[in-house]
Short mmCIF file of C-alpha atoms in Angstrom, two decimals:
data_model
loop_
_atom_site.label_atom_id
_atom_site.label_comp_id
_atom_site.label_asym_id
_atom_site.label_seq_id
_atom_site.Cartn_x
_atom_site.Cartn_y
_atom_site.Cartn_z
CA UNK A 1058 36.36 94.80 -113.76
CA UNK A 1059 40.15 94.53 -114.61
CA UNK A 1060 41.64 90.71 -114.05
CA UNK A 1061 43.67 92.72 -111.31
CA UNK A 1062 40.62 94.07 -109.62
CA UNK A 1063 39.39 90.65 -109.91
CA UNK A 1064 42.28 88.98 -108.47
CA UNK A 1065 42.30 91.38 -105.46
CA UNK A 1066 38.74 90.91 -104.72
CA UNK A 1067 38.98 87.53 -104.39
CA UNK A 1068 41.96 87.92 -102.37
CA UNK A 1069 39.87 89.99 -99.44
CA UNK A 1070 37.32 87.38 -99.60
CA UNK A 1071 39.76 84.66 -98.84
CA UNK A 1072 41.57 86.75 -95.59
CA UNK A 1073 37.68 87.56 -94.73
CA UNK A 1074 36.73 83.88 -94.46
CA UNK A 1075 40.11 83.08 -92.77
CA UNK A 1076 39.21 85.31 -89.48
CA UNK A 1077 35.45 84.63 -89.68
CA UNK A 1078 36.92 80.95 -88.88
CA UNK A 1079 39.55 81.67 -86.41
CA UNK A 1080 37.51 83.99 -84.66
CA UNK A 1081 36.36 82.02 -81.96
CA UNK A 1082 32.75 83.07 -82.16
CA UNK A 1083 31.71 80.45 -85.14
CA UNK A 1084 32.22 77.18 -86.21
CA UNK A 1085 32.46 76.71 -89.67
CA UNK A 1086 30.27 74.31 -90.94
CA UNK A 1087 33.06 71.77 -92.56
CA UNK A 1088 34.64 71.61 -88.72
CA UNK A 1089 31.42 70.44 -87.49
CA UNK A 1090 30.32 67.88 -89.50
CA UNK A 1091 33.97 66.63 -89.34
CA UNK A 1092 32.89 66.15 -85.69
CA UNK A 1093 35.78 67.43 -85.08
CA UNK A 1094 34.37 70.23 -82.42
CA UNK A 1095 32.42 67.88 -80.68
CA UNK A 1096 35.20 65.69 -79.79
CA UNK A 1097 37.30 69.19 -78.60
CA UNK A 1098 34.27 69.76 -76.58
CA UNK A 1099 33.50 66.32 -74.96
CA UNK A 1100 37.23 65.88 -73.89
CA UNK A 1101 37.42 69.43 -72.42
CA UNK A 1102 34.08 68.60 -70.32
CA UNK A 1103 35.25 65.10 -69.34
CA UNK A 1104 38.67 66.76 -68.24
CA UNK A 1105 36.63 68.91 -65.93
CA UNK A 1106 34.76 66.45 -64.30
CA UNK A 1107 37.35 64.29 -63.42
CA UNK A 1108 39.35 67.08 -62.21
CA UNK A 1109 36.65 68.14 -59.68
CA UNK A 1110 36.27 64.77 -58.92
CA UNK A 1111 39.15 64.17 -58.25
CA UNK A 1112 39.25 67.47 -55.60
CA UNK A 1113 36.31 66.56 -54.03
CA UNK A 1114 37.66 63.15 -53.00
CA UNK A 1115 40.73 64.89 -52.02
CA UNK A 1116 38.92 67.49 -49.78
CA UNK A 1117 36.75 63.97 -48.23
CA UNK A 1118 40.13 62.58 -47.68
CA UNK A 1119 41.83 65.32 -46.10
CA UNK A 1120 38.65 65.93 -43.79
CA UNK A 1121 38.76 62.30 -43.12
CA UNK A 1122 42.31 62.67 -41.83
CA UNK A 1123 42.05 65.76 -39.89
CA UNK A 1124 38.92 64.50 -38.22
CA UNK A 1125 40.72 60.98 -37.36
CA UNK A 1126 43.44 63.52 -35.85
CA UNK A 1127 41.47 66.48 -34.34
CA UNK A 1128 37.96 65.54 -33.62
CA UNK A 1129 38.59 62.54 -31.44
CA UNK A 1130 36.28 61.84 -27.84
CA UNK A 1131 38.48 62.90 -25.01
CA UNK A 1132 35.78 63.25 -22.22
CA UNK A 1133 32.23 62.25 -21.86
CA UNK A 1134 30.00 63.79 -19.19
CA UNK A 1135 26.76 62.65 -17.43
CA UNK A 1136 25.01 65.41 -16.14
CA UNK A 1137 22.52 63.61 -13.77
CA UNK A 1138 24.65 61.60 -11.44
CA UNK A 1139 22.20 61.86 -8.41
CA UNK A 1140 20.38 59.00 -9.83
CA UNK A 1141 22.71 57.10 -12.27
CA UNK A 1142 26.28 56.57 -12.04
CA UNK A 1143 28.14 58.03 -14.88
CA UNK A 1144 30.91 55.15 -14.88
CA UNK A 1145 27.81 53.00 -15.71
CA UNK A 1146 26.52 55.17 -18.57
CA UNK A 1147 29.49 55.33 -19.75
CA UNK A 1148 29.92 52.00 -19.91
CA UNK A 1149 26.31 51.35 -21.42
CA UNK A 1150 26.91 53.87 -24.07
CA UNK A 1151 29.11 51.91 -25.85
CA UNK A 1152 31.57 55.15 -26.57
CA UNK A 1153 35.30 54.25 -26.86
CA UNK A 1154 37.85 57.25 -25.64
CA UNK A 1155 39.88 58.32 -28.70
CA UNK A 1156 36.84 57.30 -31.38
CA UNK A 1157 36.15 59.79 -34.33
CA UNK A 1158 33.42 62.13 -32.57
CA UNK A 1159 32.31 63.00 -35.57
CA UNK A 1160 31.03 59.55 -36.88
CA UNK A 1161 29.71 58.66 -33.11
CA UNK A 1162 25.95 57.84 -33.55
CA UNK A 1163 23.52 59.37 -31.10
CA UNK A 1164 20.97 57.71 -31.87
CA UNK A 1165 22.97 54.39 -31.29
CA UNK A 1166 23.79 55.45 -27.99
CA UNK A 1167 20.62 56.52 -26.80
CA UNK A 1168 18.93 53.41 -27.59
CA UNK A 1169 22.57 51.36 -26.00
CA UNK A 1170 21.54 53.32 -22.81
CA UNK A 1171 18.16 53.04 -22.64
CA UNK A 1172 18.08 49.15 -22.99
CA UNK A 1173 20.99 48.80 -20.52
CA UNK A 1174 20.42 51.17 -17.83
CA UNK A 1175 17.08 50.77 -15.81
CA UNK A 1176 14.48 53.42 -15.26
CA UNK A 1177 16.63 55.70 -18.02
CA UNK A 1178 14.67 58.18 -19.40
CA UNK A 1179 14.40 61.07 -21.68
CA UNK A 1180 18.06 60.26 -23.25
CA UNK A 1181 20.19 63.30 -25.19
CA UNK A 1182 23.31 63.04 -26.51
CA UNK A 1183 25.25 66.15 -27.44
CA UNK A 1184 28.34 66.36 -29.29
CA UNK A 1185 30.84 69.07 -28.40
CA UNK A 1186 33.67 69.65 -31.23
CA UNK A 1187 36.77 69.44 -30.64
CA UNK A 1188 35.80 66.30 -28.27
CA UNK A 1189 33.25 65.83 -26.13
CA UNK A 1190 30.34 63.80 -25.84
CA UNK A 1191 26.99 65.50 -23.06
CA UNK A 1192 25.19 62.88 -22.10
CA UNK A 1193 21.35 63.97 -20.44
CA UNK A 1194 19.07 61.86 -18.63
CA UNK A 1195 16.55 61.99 -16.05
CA UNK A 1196 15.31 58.99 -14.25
CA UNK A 1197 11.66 57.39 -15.13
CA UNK A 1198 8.60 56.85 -13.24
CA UNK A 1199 6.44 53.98 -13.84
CA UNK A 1200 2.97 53.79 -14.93
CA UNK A 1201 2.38 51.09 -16.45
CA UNK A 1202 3.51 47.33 -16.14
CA UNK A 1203 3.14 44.09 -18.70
CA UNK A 1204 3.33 41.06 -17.37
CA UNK A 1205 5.59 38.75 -19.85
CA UNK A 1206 6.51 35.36 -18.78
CA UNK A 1207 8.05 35.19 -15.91
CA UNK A 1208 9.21 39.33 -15.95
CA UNK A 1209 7.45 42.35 -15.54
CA UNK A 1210 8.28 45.54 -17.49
CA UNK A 1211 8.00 48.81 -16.22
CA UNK A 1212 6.16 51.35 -18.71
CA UNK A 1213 6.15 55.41 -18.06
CA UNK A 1214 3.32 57.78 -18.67
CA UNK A 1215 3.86 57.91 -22.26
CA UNK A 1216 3.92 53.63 -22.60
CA UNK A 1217 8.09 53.74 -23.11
CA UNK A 1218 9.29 50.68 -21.54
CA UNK A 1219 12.16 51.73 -18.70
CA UNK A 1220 13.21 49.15 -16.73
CA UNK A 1221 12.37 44.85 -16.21
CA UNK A 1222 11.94 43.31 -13.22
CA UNK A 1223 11.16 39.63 -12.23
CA UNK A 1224 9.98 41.01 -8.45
CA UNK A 1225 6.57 41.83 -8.34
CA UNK A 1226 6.94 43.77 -5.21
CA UNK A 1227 8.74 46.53 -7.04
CA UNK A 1228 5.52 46.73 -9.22
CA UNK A 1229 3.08 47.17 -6.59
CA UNK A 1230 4.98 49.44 -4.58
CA UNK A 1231 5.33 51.67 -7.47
CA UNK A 1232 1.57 51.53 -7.72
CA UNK A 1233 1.49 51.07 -11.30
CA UNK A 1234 -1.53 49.59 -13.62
CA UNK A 1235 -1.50 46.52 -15.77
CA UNK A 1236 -1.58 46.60 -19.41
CA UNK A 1237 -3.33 43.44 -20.75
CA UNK A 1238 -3.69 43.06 -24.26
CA UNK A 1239 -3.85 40.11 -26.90
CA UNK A 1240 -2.86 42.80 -29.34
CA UNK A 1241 0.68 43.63 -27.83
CA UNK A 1242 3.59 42.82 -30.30
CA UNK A 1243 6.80 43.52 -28.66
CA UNK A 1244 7.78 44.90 -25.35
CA UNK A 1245 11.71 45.96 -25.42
CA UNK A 1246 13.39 48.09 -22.90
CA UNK A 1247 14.34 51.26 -24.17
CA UNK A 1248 11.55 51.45 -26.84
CA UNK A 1249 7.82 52.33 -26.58
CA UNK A 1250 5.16 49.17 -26.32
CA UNK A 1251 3.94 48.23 -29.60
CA UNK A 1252 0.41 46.60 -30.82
CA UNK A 1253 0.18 44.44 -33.82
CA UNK A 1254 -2.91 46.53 -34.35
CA UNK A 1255 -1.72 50.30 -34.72
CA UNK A 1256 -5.12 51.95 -34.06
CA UNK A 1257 -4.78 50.93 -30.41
CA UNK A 1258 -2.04 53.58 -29.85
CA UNK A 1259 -4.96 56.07 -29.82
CA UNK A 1260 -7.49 54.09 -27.75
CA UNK A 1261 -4.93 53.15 -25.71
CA UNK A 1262 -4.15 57.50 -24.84
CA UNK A 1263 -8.17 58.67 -25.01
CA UNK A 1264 -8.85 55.65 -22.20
CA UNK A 1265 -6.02 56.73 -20.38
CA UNK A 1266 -6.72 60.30 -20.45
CA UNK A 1267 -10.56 59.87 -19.41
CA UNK A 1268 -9.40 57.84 -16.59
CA UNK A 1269 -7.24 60.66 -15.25
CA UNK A 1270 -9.94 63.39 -16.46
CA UNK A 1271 -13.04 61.07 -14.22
CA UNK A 1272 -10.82 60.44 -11.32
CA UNK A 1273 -10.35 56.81 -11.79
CA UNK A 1274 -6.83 56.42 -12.93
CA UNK A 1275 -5.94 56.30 -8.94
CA UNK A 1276 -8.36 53.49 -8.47
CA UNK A 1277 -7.67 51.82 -11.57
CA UNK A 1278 -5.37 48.33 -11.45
CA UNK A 1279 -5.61 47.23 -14.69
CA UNK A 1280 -6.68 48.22 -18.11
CA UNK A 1281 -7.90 45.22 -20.49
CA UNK A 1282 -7.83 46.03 -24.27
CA UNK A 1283 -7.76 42.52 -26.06
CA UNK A 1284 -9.47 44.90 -28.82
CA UNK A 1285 -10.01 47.85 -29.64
CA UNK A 1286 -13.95 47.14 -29.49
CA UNK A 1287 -13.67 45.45 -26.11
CA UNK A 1288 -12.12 47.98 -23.50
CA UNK A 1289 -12.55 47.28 -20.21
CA UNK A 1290 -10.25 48.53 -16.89
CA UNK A 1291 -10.62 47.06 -13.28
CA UNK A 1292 -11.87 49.23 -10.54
CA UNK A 1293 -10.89 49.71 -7.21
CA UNK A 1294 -9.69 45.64 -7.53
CA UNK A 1295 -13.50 44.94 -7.20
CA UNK A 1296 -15.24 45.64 -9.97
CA UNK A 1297 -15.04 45.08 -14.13
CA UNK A 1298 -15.62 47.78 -16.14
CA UNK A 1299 -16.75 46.77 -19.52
CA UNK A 1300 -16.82 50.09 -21.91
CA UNK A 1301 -17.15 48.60 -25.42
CA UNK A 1302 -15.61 50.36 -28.01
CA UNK A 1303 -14.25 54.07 -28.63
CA UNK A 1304 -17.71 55.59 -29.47
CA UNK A 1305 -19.59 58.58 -26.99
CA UNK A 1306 -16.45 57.02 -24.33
CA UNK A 1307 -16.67 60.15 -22.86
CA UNK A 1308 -20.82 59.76 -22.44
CA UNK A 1309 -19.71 56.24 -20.76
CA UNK A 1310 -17.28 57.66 -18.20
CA UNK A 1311 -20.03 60.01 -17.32
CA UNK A 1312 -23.00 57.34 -16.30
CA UNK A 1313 -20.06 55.45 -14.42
CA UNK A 1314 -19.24 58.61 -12.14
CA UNK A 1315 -23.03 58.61 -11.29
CA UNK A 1316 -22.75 54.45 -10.81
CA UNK A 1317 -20.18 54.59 -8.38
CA UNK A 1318 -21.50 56.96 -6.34
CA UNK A 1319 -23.95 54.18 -5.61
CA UNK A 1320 -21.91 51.43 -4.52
CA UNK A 1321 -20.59 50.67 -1.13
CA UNK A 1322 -17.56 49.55 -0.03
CA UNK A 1323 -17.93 46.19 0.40
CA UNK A 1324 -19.74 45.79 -3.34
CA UNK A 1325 -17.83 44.01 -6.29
CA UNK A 1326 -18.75 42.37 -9.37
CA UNK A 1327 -18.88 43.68 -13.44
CA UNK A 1328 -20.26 47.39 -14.30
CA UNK A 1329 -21.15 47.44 -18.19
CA UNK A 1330 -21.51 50.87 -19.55
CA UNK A 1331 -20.90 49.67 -23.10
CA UNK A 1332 -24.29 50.43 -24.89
CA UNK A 1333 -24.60 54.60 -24.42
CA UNK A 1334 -27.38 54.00 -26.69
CA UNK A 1335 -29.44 52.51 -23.35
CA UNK A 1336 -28.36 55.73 -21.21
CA UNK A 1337 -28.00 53.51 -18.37
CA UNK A 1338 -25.78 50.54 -17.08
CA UNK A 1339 -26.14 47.19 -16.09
CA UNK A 1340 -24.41 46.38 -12.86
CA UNK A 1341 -24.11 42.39 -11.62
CA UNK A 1342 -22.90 42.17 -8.11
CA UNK A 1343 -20.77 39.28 -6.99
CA UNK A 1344 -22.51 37.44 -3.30
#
């Protein structure tokens, strides 16, 4: 090979390593471990991320703004003004005219409602964009009572606490049953009874639903569950049931259908059906 040849040979091989490195698809080796790559890389990723961070506070910002403007409570409507007055759910709601509808807490309200406005029940709230607020409620029945100093609170079916009175007339013309219980933890209005021992929430709904499936709920005046291995319900304001604990309960309620049937009108005293074991009952009369 002629010194020429040579010459232009290494020429070619000097153009050909000068676009292998410009050519976007390598890195030559001496550019990496200069770090030099890296660094081009890091600052073009940290660049992005602040830049979409930057447009994602923007867009919270602007929807802040246009929601302050735009989605702002103009009207709130009670559908069930045969039994409440809207003017006073309104009022209990705690919902200002002109407030951001879209930050206005439901649940809040409910609950503001429920533990202002007596025998309130089955609460909704329902937002309507632009700016309205639906506000659904029906009026409760009472079940239930708990007798707490010197008040009375008035449960529903399902145990919810709706409304606290100090007259016990309202009570007994509502014909409601008594819920004693050593076990009871807090009675609020607005919120469902609670136990300090959670295993009575189930007792509590199997007693009450054998008493409606027997026929006794109608006679019944008070249901004693001081635990959930002593429960016991008065009958007929005459007698003491004493069922024992949640085992064959349904056996039990079935000997005292029979037992009644027995006793006359004029009869009181304690009816123990809390061995099924025994298949019978023991039955001490009061003279």
């Amino acid at each position: 090979m002629t010194e020429k040849e040579a010459l232009r040979l290494e020429e070619l091989r000097k153009r050909n390593r000068e676009i292998f490195e410009h050519s976007g698809n390598f890195t030559p080796i001496d550019i990496i471990e200069s770090g030099k790559a890296k660094k081009y890389s890091s600052k073009r990723e940290i660049a992005g991320v602040i830049v979409a961070l930057v447009l994602v506070v923007a867009a919270a910002v602007a929807l802040i703004l246009v929601s302050g403007f735009v989605f702002r409570v103009k009207t709130v409507q009670v559908t069930n003004e045969t039994d409440f007055y809207a003017e006073e759910i309104i009022a209990a709601s705690g919902i200002n005219i002109g407030e951001n509808l879209i930050f206005a807490d439901k649940d809040r309200i409910k609950a503001e409602i429920a533990a202002s406005v007596p025998y309130a029940s089955n609460i909704t709230v329902k937002k309507v964009y632009p700016s309205k607020i639906i506000i659904s409620l029906t009026k409760g029945s009472g079940k239930y009572y708990v007798c707490a100093g010197r008040y009375y609170y008035l449960l529903d079916e399902n145990c919810n606490v709706i409304a606290r009175t100090s007259r016990i007339e309202d009570i007994e013309l509502a014909g409601c049953i008594r819920i004693q219980s050593e076990e009871i933890a807090e009675c609020v209005l607005g919120k469902r009874l609670e136990y300090l021992d959670a295993d009575l929430y189930d007792v509590f709904d199997e007693l009450a639903y054998l008493l409606e499936k027997y026929g006794f709920s109608g006679f019944c005046s008070a249901i004693i569950i001081d635990s959930k291995f002593d429960l016991q319900f008065e009958y007929k304001n005459r007698f003491t049931v004493k069922l024992g604990d949640l085992n064959d309960l349904e056996i039990k309620f079935q000997f005292l259908e029979k037992i009644v049937d027995t006793l006359s009108d004029t009869d009181s005293g304690i009816i123990d059906v809390s061995d099924s074991d025994l298949h019978e009952a023991t039955i001490i009369q009061y003279n």
